[in-house]
Coordinates of C-alpha atoms in Angstrom, one line a residue:
Chain A
X7 CA -30.3 0.8 7.8
X8 CA -27.6 3.2 9.2
X9 CA -24.3 2.4 7.4
X10 CA -22.5 5.3 9.0
X11 CA -21.2 3.4 12.0
X12 CA -17.7 2.2 12.9
X13 CA -16.5 -1.4 12.9
X14 CA -16.8 -1.7 16.7
X15 CA -20.3 -0.2 16.6
X16 CA -21.3 -2.8 14.0
X17 CA -20.0 -5.6 16.1
X18 CA -21.9 -4.3 19.2
X19 CA -25.1 -3.9 17.3
X20 CA -25.0 -7.4 15.7
X21 CA -24.0 -8.9 19.1
X22 CA -27.0 -7.2 20.7
X23 CA -29.3 -8.3 18.0
X24 CA -30.2 -4.7 16.9
X25 CA -29.2 -5.5 13.4
X26 CA -28.4 -8.7 11.5
X27 CA -25.2 -9.1 9.5
X28 CA -27.2 -10.1 6.4
X29 CA -29.3 -6.9 6.5
X30 CA -26.2 -4.7 7.0
X31 CA -24.2 -6.4 4.2
X32 CA -27.3 -6.3 2.0
X33 CA -27.6 -2.5 2.6
X34 CA -23.9 -2.2 1.9
X35 CA -24.2 -3.9 -1.4
X36 CA -27.1 -1.6 -2.2
X37 CA -25.0 1.4 -1.3
X38 CA -22.3 0.2 -3.6
X39 CA -24.8 -0.3 -6.5
X40 CA -26.2 3.2 -5.9
X41 CA -23.0 5.2 -5.7
X42 CA -20.0 3.3 -7.0
X43 CA -20.6 4.1 -10.6
X44 CA -19.7 7.7 -9.7
X45 CA -16.8 6.8 -7.3
X46 CA -15.4 3.7 -8.9
X47 CA -13.9 2.3 -5.7
X48 CA -14.7 -1.3 -6.6
X49 CA -13.2 -3.5 -9.3
X50 CA -15.3 -6.5 -8.3
X51 CA -18.1 -7.0 -5.9
X52 CA -18.6 -10.4 -4.1
X53 CA -21.9 -11.8 -5.3
X54 CA -22.0 -14.2 -2.4
X55 CA -21.4 -11.6 0.3
X56 CA -25.1 -11.5 1.5
X57 CA -25.3 -15.3 1.6
X58 CA -22.0 -15.5 3.6
X59 CA -23.4 -12.9 6.0
X60 CA -26.6 -14.9 6.4
X61 CA -24.6 -18.0 7.3
X62 CA -22.9 -16.0 10.1
X63 CA -26.4 -14.9 11.3
X64 CA -27.3 -18.6 11.5
X65 CA -24.3 -19.3 13.6
X66 CA -25.2 -16.4 16.0
X67 CA -28.8 -17.6 16.3
X68 CA -27.8 -21.2 17.0
X69 CA -25.4 -20.2 19.7
X70 CA -22.3 -21.4 17.8
X71 CA -19.0 -19.7 18.5
X72 CA -18.7 -16.7 16.1
X73 CA -15.5 -14.8 15.2
X74 CA -14.8 -11.3 16.4
X75 CA -16.0 -9.7 13.1
X76 CA -19.6 -10.9 13.3
X77 CA -20.0 -10.6 9.5
X78 CA -18.4 -7.2 9.2
X79 CA -18.3 -6.1 5.5
X80 CA -14.6 -5.5 4.6
X81 CA -13.1 -4.6 1.2
X82 CA -9.7 -5.7 0.0
X83 CA -7.2 -3.9 -2.1
X84 CA -6.9 -5.8 -5.4
X85 CA -3.2 -6.7 -4.8
X86 CA -4.1 -9.0 -1.9
X87 CA -4.9 -12.6 -2.8
X88 CA -8.4 -13.9 -2.0
X89 CA -8.7 -17.6 -3.0
X90 CA -10.7 -18.2 -6.1
X91 CA -11.2 -14.4 -6.7
X92 CA -9.6 -12.4 -9.5
X93 CA -6.6 -10.5 -8.2
X94 CA -5.7 -8.0 -10.9
X95 CA -3.4 -5.4 -9.2
X96 CA -5.5 -3.0 -11.4
X97 CA -3.4 -4.2 -14.3
X98 CA -4.2 -5.6 -17.7
X99 CA -1.3 -8.0 -17.1
X100 CA -3.3 -9.9 -14.4
X101 CA -6.7 -9.3 -15.9
X102 CA -7.7 -12.9 -15.6
X103 CA -5.5 -14.1 -12.8
X104 CA -7.4 -16.0 -10.1
X105 CA -5.6 -16.3 -6.8
X106 CA -5.1 -20.0 -5.9
X107 CA -4.7 -19.2 -2.2
X108 CA -5.7 -16.8 0.5
X109 CA -3.3 -14.2 1.8
X110 CA -2.6 -14.7 5.5
X111 CA -4.5 -11.5 6.4
X112 CA -7.5 -12.9 4.5
X113 CA -7.3 -16.3 6.3
X114 CA -7.2 -14.5 9.6
X115 CA -10.2 -12.4 8.8
X116 CA -12.1 -15.4 7.5
X117 CA -11.4 -17.2 10.8
X118 CA -13.0 -14.2 12.6
X119 CA -16.1 -14.3 10.3
X120 CA -15.4 -11.1 8.3
X121 CA -17.3 -10.9 5.0
X122 CA -15.4 -9.6 2.0
X123 CA -17.7 -7.5 -0.1
X124 CA -15.3 -6.9 -2.9
X125 CA -11.9 -6.0 -4.3
X126 CA -11.1 -2.3 -4.6
X127 CA -9.2 -0.2 -7.0
X128 CA -5.5 0.9 -6.8
X129 CA -2.8 2.3 -8.9
X130 CA -1.4 -0.4 -11.1
X131 CA 0.8 -2.8 -9.0
X132 CA 0.5 -0.2 -6.2
X133 CA 2.7 2.2 -8.1
X134 CA 1.2 5.7 -7.7
X135 CA -0.3 8.2 -5.4
X136 CA -3.7 9.0 -7.0
X137 CA -5.3 5.8 -8.3
X138 CA -5.1 7.4 -11.7
X139 CA -2.7 4.7 -12.9
X140 CA -5.3 2.0 -12.5
X141 CA -5.8 0.2 -15.8
X142 CA -9.5 0.2 -15.1
X143 CA -9.9 3.9 -14.5
X144 CA -9.4 6.2 -11.5
X145 CA -11.4 6.2 -8.4
X146 CA -12.9 9.6 -7.3
X147 CA -12.7 11.4 -4.0
X148 CA -16.1 11.2 -2.3
X149 CA -15.5 14.7 -0.8
X150 CA -15.3 16.2 -4.4
X151 CA -15.5 13.8 -7.3
X152 CA -13.4 16.0 -9.5
X153 CA -10.5 15.3 -7.2
X154 CA -8.1 12.4 -6.6
X155 CA -8.7 10.1 -3.6
X156 CA -5.0 9.6 -3.2
X157 CA -3.2 6.3 -3.7
X158 CA -2.2 3.7 -4.3
X159 CA -4.9 2.4 -1.9
X160 CA -7.4 4.9 -3.3
X161 CA -10.3 2.4 -3.7
X162 CA -9.9 1.3 -0.1
X163 CA -10.1 4.9 1.2
X164 CA -13.0 5.8 -1.0
X165 CA -15.0 2.7 0.0
X166 CA -14.6 3.4 3.7
X167 CA -15.2 7.1 3.4
X168 CA -18.3 6.7 1.3
X169 CA -19.8 4.0 3.6
X170 CA -19.4 1.2 1.0
X171 CA -17.8 -1.0 3.6
X172 CA -16.9 -0.7 7.3
X173 CA -13.1 -1.2 6.8
X174 CA -10.6 -2.0 4.1
X175 CA -7.2 -3.6 3.8
X176 CA -4.7 -1.6 1.8
X177 CA -1.0 -1.8 1.3
X178 CA 1.6 0.9 2.1
X179 CA 5.0 1.0 0.4
X180 CA 5.6 4.8 0.5
X181 CA 2.4 6.2 2.0
X182 CA -0.2 4.2 0.0
X183 CA -2.5 3.7 3.0
X184 CA -1.8 7.0 4.7
X185 CA -2.0 9.3 1.7
X186 CA -5.5 8.2 0.5
X187 CA -6.6 8.0 4.1
X188 CA -5.6 11.7 4.5
X189 CA -7.2 12.7 1.2
X190 CA -10.5 10.9 2.0
X191 CA -10.7 11.7 5.7
X192 CA -10.3 8.2 7.1
X193 CA -7.8 6.6 9.4
X194 CA -4.9 4.9 7.7
X195 CA -2.3 2.8 9.4
X196 CA 1.1 1.5 8.4
X197 CA 2.4 -0.9 11.1
X198 CA 5.9 -1.6 12.1
X199 CA 7.6 -3.5 9.3
X200 CA 7.0 -7.2 10.0
X201 CA 3.9 -6.8 12.2
X202 CA 1.5 -8.0 9.6
X203 CA 2.3 -10.8 7.2
X204 CA 2.9 -10.0 3.6
X205 CA 2.1 -13.5 2.4
X206 CA -0.4 -13.1 -0.3
X207 CA 0.4 -9.5 -1.0
X208 CA 1.5 -9.3 -4.6
X209 CA 5.1 -7.9 -4.3
X210 CA 6.1 -4.5 -5.3
X211 CA 9.0 -3.7 -2.8
X212 CA 9.3 -6.4 -0.3
X213 CA 11.8 -4.7 2.0
X214 CA 9.5 -1.8 2.7
X215 CA 5.8 -2.6 2.1
X216 CA 3.2 -3.5 4.7
X217 CA -0.5 -4.3 4.6
X218 CA -2.4 -1.8 6.6
X219 CA -6.0 -1.2 7.6
X220 CA -8.1 1.8 6.5
X221 CA -10.9 2.5 9.0
X222 CA -13.3 5.1 10.2
X223 CA -11.8 5.3 13.7
X224 CA -8.6 4.7 15.5
X225 CA -10.2 2.1 17.7
X226 CA -11.3 0.2 14.6
X227 CA -7.7 0.1 13.5
X228 CA -6.7 -1.3 16.8
X229 CA -9.4 -3.9 16.6
X230 CA -8.2 -5.0 13.2
X231 CA -4.6 -5.0 14.2
X232 CA -5.4 -7.5 17.0
X233 CA -6.6 -9.8 14.3
X234 CA -4.1 -9.2 11.6
X235 CA -0.8 -9.0 13.5
X236 CA 1.6 -11.7 14.5
X237 CA 4.2 -14.1 13.2
X238 CA 3.5 -16.1 10.1
X239 CA 5.6 -19.1 9.0
X240 CA 4.9 -18.1 5.4
X241 CA 6.6 -14.7 5.8
X242 CA 9.9 -14.8 7.6
X243 CA 10.1 -11.1 7.9
X244 CA 7.2 -11.2 10.4
X245 CA 8.0 -10.3 14.1
X246 CA 6.6 -11.6 17.4
X247 CA 4.5 -8.9 18.9
X248 CA 4.0 -10.7 22.1
X249 CA 0.2 -11.0 21.7
X250 CA -0.3 -7.3 22.5
X251 CA -3.9 -6.1 22.8
X252 CA -3.9 -2.9 20.8
X253 CA -7.4 -1.9 22.0
X254 CA -6.7 -2.1 25.7
X255 CA -5.8 1.3 27.4
X256 CA -6.2 3.1 24.0
X257 CA -7.8 6.0 25.9
X258 CA -5.0 6.3 28.4
X259 CA -4.0 9.8 27.1
X260 CA -0.7 11.5 26.4
X261 CA 0.0 13.5 29.5
X262 CA 3.8 14.2 29.7
X263 CA 4.6 12.6 26.4
X264 CA 7.1 14.4 24.2
X265 CA 6.3 14.9 20.5
X266 CA 8.8 16.1 17.8
X267 CA 7.4 18.2 15.0
X268 CA 9.5 17.4 11.9
X269 CA 10.6 20.7 10.5
X270 CA 11.5 19.4 7.0
X271 CA 7.9 18.3 6.6
X272 CA 6.3 21.7 7.2
X273 CA 8.7 23.8 5.2
X274 CA 8.8 25.0 1.6
X275 CA 6.0 23.9 -0.6
X276 CA 3.4 23.1 2.1
X277 CA -0.1 24.4 1.5
X278 CA -1.0 27.2 3.9
X279 CA -4.2 25.4 5.0
X280 CA -2.2 22.2 5.7
X281 CA 0.3 24.1 7.8
X282 CA -2.5 25.8 9.7
X283 CA -4.1 22.4 10.4
X284 CA -0.8 21.0 11.6
X285 CA -0.2 23.9 13.9
X286 CA -3.7 23.6 15.2
X287 CA -3.2 19.8 15.8
X288 CA 0.0 20.5 17.7
X289 CA -1.9 23.0 19.9
X290 CA -4.5 20.3 20.6
X291 CA -1.8 17.8 21.5
X292 CA -0.3 20.3 23.9
X293 CA -3.7 20.9 25.3
X294 CA -3.9 17.2 26.1
X295 CA -0.7 17.5 28.1
X296 CA 2.0 16.6 25.5
X297 CA 5.1 18.6 25.1
X298 CA 5.7 19.5 21.5
X299 CA 9.0 20.8 20.1
X300 CA 10.6 21.2 16.7
X301 CA 13.0 18.5 15.5
X302 CA 15.2 18.4 12.4
X303 CA 15.7 15.2 10.4
X304 CA 18.1 16.3 7.7
X305 CA 17.9 13.1 5.6
X306 CA 14.2 13.9 4.9
X307 CA 15.4 16.0 1.9
X308 CA 16.9 13.0 0.2
X309 CA 14.3 10.4 1.4
X310 CA 12.1 10.6 -1.7
X311 CA 15.0 10.0 -4.1
X312 CA 16.2 7.2 -1.9
X313 CA 12.8 5.6 -1.7
X314 CA 12.1 5.7 -5.4
X315 CA 15.6 4.3 -6.2
X316 CA 15.2 1.4 -3.8
X317 CA 11.6 0.6 -4.7
X318 CA 12.2 0.8 -8.5
X319 CA 15.1 -1.7 -8.1
X320 CA 12.9 -4.1 -6.1
X321 CA 10.0 -3.6 -8.5
X322 CA 12.2 -4.3 -11.5
X323 CA 13.0 -7.7 -9.9
X324 CA 9.5 -8.5 -8.6
X325 CA 7.8 -7.7 -11.9
X326 CA 10.2 -9.7 -14.0
X327 CA 8.0 -12.7 -13.4
X328 CA 5.3 -11.1 -15.7
X329 CA 6.5 -12.6 -18.9
X330 CA 3.4 -14.6 -20.1
X331 CA 5.3 -17.8 -19.3
X332 CA 4.3 -18.0 -15.6
X333 CA 2.0 -15.0 -15.2
X334 CA 0.5 -12.5 -17.6
X335 CA -2.1 -12.5 -20.2
X336 CA -2.4 -15.3 -22.7
X337 CA -1.4 -15.2 -26.3
X338 CA 0.1 -18.0 -28.4
X339 CA 3.9 -18.4 -28.7
X340 CA 3.8 -19.1 -32.4
X341 CA 5.7 -16.5 -34.4
X342 CA 7.7 -15.1 -31.6
X343 CA 11.3 -15.2 -30.6
X344 CA 11.9 -15.3 -26.8
X345 CA 12.8 -11.7 -26.2
X346 CA 10.0 -10.2 -28.3
X347 CA 7.5 -12.6 -26.8
X348 CA 8.3 -11.2 -23.3
X349 CA 8.4 -7.6 -24.7
X350 CA 5.0 -8.1 -26.2
X351 CA 3.6 -9.4 -22.9
X352 CA 5.0 -6.4 -21.1
X353 CA 3.1 -4.0 -23.4
X354 CA 0.2 -4.8 -21.0
X355 CA 1.9 -2.8 -18.3
X356 CA 0.7 0.8 -17.9
X357 CA 3.1 3.8 -18.3
X358 CA 4.0 4.3 -14.6
X359 CA 4.9 0.6 -14.2
X360 CA 7.0 0.7 -17.3
X361 CA 8.9 3.8 -16.2
X362 CA 9.6 2.2 -12.8
X363 CA 10.8 -1.0 -14.3
X364 CA 13.2 0.8 -16.6
X365 CA 14.4 2.8 -13.6
X366 CA 14.7 -0.4 -11.6
X367 CA 17.0 -1.8 -14.3
X368 CA 19.0 1.3 -14.5
X369 CA 19.8 2.4 -11.0
X370 CA 21.4 -0.8 -9.8
X371 CA 23.2 -1.5 -13.1
X372 CA 27.0 -1.6 -13.5
X373 CA 28.4 1.9 -13.7
X374 CA 25.4 3.4 -12.0
X375 CA 24.8 1.4 -8.9
X376 CA 27.3 3.3 -6.8
X377 CA 25.8 6.7 -7.8
X378 CA 22.2 5.7 -7.3
X379 CA 21.3 2.4 -5.6
X380 CA 24.2 2.2 -3.1
X381 CA 23.8 5.9 -2.2
X382 CA 20.1 5.4 -1.7
X383 CA 20.8 2.5 0.7
X384 CA 23.2 4.7 2.6
X385 CA 20.6 7.5 2.8
X386 CA 18.2 4.9 4.2
X387 CA 20.7 3.9 6.8
X388 CA 21.5 7.4 7.8
X389 CA 17.8 8.3 7.9
X390 CA 17.2 5.4 10.2
X391 CA 20.0 6.6 12.5
X392 CA 18.6 10.1 12.6
X393 CA 15.1 8.9 13.4
X394 CA 16.5 6.6 16.1
X395 CA 18.3 9.6 17.6
X396 CA 15.1 11.6 17.5
X397 CA 13.3 8.8 19.4
X398 CA 15.8 9.0 22.2
X399 CA 14.3 12.4 23.0
X400 CA 10.8 12.1 21.8
X401 CA 8.0 9.5 22.2
X402 CA 6.4 10.4 18.9
X403 CA 6.9 12.4 15.8
X404 CA 4.2 14.5 14.1
X405 CA 3.8 16.1 10.6
X406 CA 1.0 16.5 8.1
X407 CA 0.4 13.3 6.2
X408 CA 0.6 15.1 2.8
X409 CA 1.9 18.6 2.4
X410 CA -0.8 19.5 -0.1
X411 CA -4.6 19.3 -0.4
X412 CA -6.1 16.7 -2.7
X413 CA -5.7 17.9 -6.3
X414 CA -7.8 17.6 -9.4
X415 CA -7.8 14.4 -11.4
X416 CA -5.4 14.8 -14.3
X417 CA -3.5 17.7 -12.6
X418 CA -0.2 16.0 -11.9
X419 CA -0.4 12.8 -13.9
X420 CA 2.0 14.0 -16.6
X421 CA 4.6 15.2 -14.1
X422 CA 6.1 12.2 -12.3
X423 CA 8.5 14.3 -10.2
X424 CA 5.6 16.4 -8.9
X425 CA 3.9 13.2 -7.9
X426 CA 7.0 11.8 -6.2
X427 CA 7.2 14.9 -4.0
X428 CA 3.7 14.4 -2.7
X429 CA 5.2 11.4 -0.8
X430 CA 7.9 13.4 1.0
X431 CA 6.2 13.1 4.4
X432 CA 5.3 9.5 4.2
X433 CA 8.3 7.6 2.8
X434 CA 10.3 8.1 6.0
X435 CA 8.4 5.5 8.0
X436 CA 8.6 3.0 5.2
X437 CA 12.4 3.5 4.8
X438 CA 12.9 3.2 8.5
X439 CA 10.3 0.5 9.3
X440 CA 8.6 2.6 12.0
X441 CA 4.8 2.6 12.5
X442 CA 2.8 5.6 11.4
X443 CA -0.8 6.6 11.2
X444 CA -2.9 9.3 9.5
X445 CA -5.7 10.7 11.5
X446 CA -8.4 12.7 9.7
X447 CA -8.1 16.2 11.2
X448 CA -9.8 19.0 9.3
X449 CA -11.5 20.0 6.1
X450 CA -10.3 23.0 4.0
X451 CA -12.5 24.2 1.1
X452 CA -14.3 20.9 1.2
X453 CA -11.1 18.9 1.0
X454 CA -9.7 16.7 3.8
X455 CA -6.4 17.1 5.7
X456 CA -4.8 14.3 7.7
X457 CA -2.2 14.5 10.4
X458 CA 0.5 11.9 10.6
X459 CA 1.9 10.5 13.9
X460 CA 4.9 8.2 14.1
X461 CA 6.4 6.0 16.9
X462 CA 9.5 3.9 17.4
X463 CA 9.6 0.4 15.9
X464 CA 7.2 -2.1 17.7
X465 CA 5.6 0.8 19.6
X466 CA 2.3 0.4 17.7
X467 CA 0.2 0.2 20.8
X468 CA 1.5 3.5 22.1
X469 CA 1.1 5.1 18.7
X470 CA -2.6 4.1 18.6
X471 CA -3.0 5.8 22.0
X472 CA -1.6 9.2 20.8
X473 CA -3.7 8.9 17.6
X474 CA -6.8 8.2 19.6
X475 CA -6.0 11.3 21.8
X476 CA -5.7 13.5 18.7
X477 CA -8.8 12.0 17.2
X478 CA -10.8 12.8 20.3
X479 CA -10.3 16.5 19.7
X480 CA -11.8 16.4 16.2
X481 CA -15.3 16.9 15.0
X482 CA -15.6 16.6 11.2
X483 CA -18.5 17.1 8.9
X484 CA -20.1 14.2 7.1
X485 CA -18.9 13.2 3.6
X486 CA -21.1 14.9 1.1
X487 CA -21.7 11.9 -1.2
Chain B
X22 CA 24.9 12.7 -17.5
X23 CA 22.7 9.8 -18.5
X24 CA 22.1 9.5 -22.2
X25 CA 18.9 8.3 -23.9
X26 CA 20.9 5.5 -25.5
X27 CA 21.8 4.2 -22.1
X28 CA 18.1 4.3 -21.0
X29 CA 17.0 2.5 -24.2
X30 CA 19.7 -0.1 -23.6
X31 CA 18.5 -0.8 -20.1
X32 CA 14.9 -1.0 -21.3
X33 CA 16.1 -3.6 -23.8
X34 CA 17.7 -5.6 -21.0
X35 CA 14.4 -5.3 -19.0
X36 CA 12.6 -6.7 -22.2
X37 CA 10.5 -3.5 -22.4
X38 CA 10.0 -2.1 -25.9
X39 CA 10.4 1.7 -25.9
X40 CA 11.2 2.3 -29.5
X41 CA 7.9 3.9 -30.3
X42 CA 7.6 5.6 -26.9
X43 CA 10.0 8.5 -26.7
X44 CA 7.9 9.9 -23.9
X45 CA 9.0 7.1 -21.6
X46 CA 12.6 7.7 -22.2
X47 CA 12.2 11.5 -21.6
X48 CA 10.3 11.0 -18.3
X49 CA 12.7 8.3 -17.1
X50 CA 15.5 10.7 -17.9
X51 CA 13.8 13.4 -15.8
X52 CA 13.4 10.9 -12.9
X53 CA 17.1 9.9 -13.0
X54 CA 18.0 13.6 -13.0
X55 CA 15.9 14.0 -9.9
X56 CA 17.8 11.2 -8.2
X57 CA 21.0 13.2 -8.7
X58 CA 20.1 14.9 -5.4
X59 CA 21.5 11.9 -3.7
X60 CA 25.0 13.2 -4.6
X61 CA 24.6 16.0 -2.1
X62 CA 23.5 13.8 0.8
X63 CA 27.0 13.4 2.1
X64 CA 26.7 9.7 2.8
X65 CA 29.9 8.4 1.2
X66 CA 31.2 7.2 4.6
X67 CA 27.9 5.8 5.7
X68 CA 27.6 2.0 6.0
X69 CA 24.6 0.2 4.6
X70 CA 22.8 -1.5 7.5
X71 CA 21.0 -4.7 7.0
X72 CA 18.3 -6.4 9.1
X73 CA 19.5 -9.8 10.2
X74 CA 16.8 -12.4 10.2
X75 CA 17.4 -15.3 12.6
X76 CA 17.0 -18.8 11.2
X77 CA 14.3 -19.4 13.7
X78 CA 11.9 -17.3 11.6
X79 CA 12.2 -19.7 8.7
X80 CA 9.6 -22.4 8.4
X81 CA 10.8 -26.0 8.9
X82 CA 12.7 -27.3 5.9
X83 CA 10.7 -30.5 5.3
X84 CA 9.7 -32.4 2.2
X85 CA 6.0 -32.1 1.4
X86 CA 5.1 -34.7 -1.3
X87 CA 3.4 -33.3 -4.4
X88 CA 1.8 -35.9 -6.6
X89 CA 0.6 -33.7 -9.5
X90 CA 2.7 -33.5 -12.7
X91 CA 3.5 -29.8 -12.8
X92 CA 4.4 -30.0 -16.5
X93 CA 0.8 -30.8 -17.3
X94 CA -0.4 -27.6 -15.8
X95 CA 1.7 -25.4 -18.2
X96 CA -0.7 -23.7 -20.6
X97 CA 1.4 -24.6 -23.6
X98 CA 1.7 -28.3 -22.7
X99 CA 1.0 -30.3 -25.9
X100 CA 0.9 -33.8 -24.5
X101 CA 4.5 -34.8 -24.9
X102 CA 6.2 -31.4 -25.1
X103 CA 5.8 -27.8 -24.1
X104 CA 5.6 -25.2 -26.9
X105 CA 7.8 -22.2 -26.1
X106 CA 9.0 -19.1 -28.0
X107 CA 12.1 -19.5 -30.1
X108 CA 15.5 -18.7 -28.5
X109 CA 17.7 -17.0 -31.0

C-alpha cells in the first residue's frame, strides 16, 4: 500500500475504488507501529481507527452519502479535545484527563468521515519550539532523528512528514504550526485569526492562537480549510468567511502580484543556507511574474519580546485553573493547607510552563505592567499598523519561516532566550492576526528549509494561491525515514 | 532592575513553589531582562487597539435546564459535604 500520497489523492483513490479506507488506515497503523518508536510522534493511537474506516467503506459500498474525507487518517495535536479520548497537552497535569466533548474542528471532520488515528506530541501546553518540553519525551525529526522536529506541533509535523497520517491538526500561537512544518518539510498553515474555531482547543493564549492544518501539499491545506473554517456559536471570535471555496482557482498564478521581502527577517543571525534558499525562492516568484521588493517593518525587532510578554500574561491566567480542584492530577486534600495544596499540584508542570506562568504573573503586575505588558500591547498595535501599511503596497509578504536550520536535540533547551529568537519570523502574523503559510522549499545538508508567505487579514484564499505557485517550482527529495 | 525577591514573591502569588529551584528564578530573570528591549521601541505615544466583537457573534442567552446535581460530581464529595484543603 502506497502511503506516500496527498489527502486529495487519497480521496480520489478511495472514490475510484482503487483502495479502501480500511486498507489504507490499516497500513497507516502498521507504519506507526514500525517507525514511531524511533520518532515518537504519537502519544496515543486510536485502537478503533481500522474499524471506523471499515464502517466508512460500508457506507461507500452501500451508496450512502459519504463525507468529503472518505476515511482519511488524520492525527490531532494533543491539546485539541476529542470526546472520550485522553487530552494531555503533553503534561503530567492532564495525564488522565478525558475530554467530555469534541472540539468544533473535530466535530466538523467527523461529519466529513475523517478517521482520527491518534493524538500527537507537542511541547507541554503548546509552550515551546522543539517538542523537547513534552512531559512524555521529545519527538524526533524524520529527516535526521538527532535533530528537533520543531514545535510546539512537532508531533503533527513528524507524523505527516513520515507518512504516519495524511494530515494533522496543530495549533499556532507564535509559529507552532509553521515552525515544525518548516523543520520537517511539510506545509503548515496559520489562518486569519477567527477563521477556525478555537472551541475545544485547550487555551494557552486566546487572543493570538489558531488551530491550523499540517499537510503534504498546499491543495490539501485548502481542502481542509474548506471543512474547518467558518463561524461557530461556541467561539465568539470566529468570523464569517462568506463560504469561500479555498480550492477553487488555486492554480490561478501570481502574474503581476507584488511581494514584499521583510528585511528584518533576513538580517543578522540568519543561516547562510536559509538566506540562499530565500533568495532563490524570491527569484522563482519573480520568474512566475511577481514583482518582489524589499520592505522594512521596524517593529519586527521588538515582536518577540512583545509576543512573549502578552502570551505569558494570558498563559498565567489560562493555566490558573490547574489547581487539582477543577483540573489536574488527583491527590487527597488531607494534610494540606489551600495554598500549599495548589503549589503541590503545580509541581506537575514542566520547567518551561512554570517559567512562563511566573513571567505571566510578573509582567502585568502592579509596578511592572506599564514597563512590560502595556508596552508589549503598544508594540503589537504599532506592528499591526506597519503591516497594514505594507499591505497597501504589497499583495503578500515573504520571509524564511525560521532563520536557522533545525538544530540538535538538547542544543538550545537550556537557553530560553535563544529559543525565543527562533520565533522571530513567525510571531508577526500571530500578533497581527494575518494568515501565513510555510511552504517546504529546499533541503540543506539533509535538513529542511521552509519559506513563509503572508497575506492581509481574510485574504486566505489568495495566500493559498501564491503558496501553490511557489510550491509548483519545488521538487524535494523523499524523507529518508 | 528586577530582583530575585520580586520574582519569588510573584511566584508565591502564582502559587508556584520555587524555593528549591533557583534555576527557575535565574532563567526568569534573564527572560525579563530580554523584555527590557521594549523600552527602546518608542511606543509611548501609541494607543492600544482592541478588536471590537459585535454582540451578534455571541450565542443566544437562553436558559438550558441542567438536571444533574453538580456537587455530586466533585471528586471530594463525601455524601453530605465536600472535603477541601484548609484555608488559613
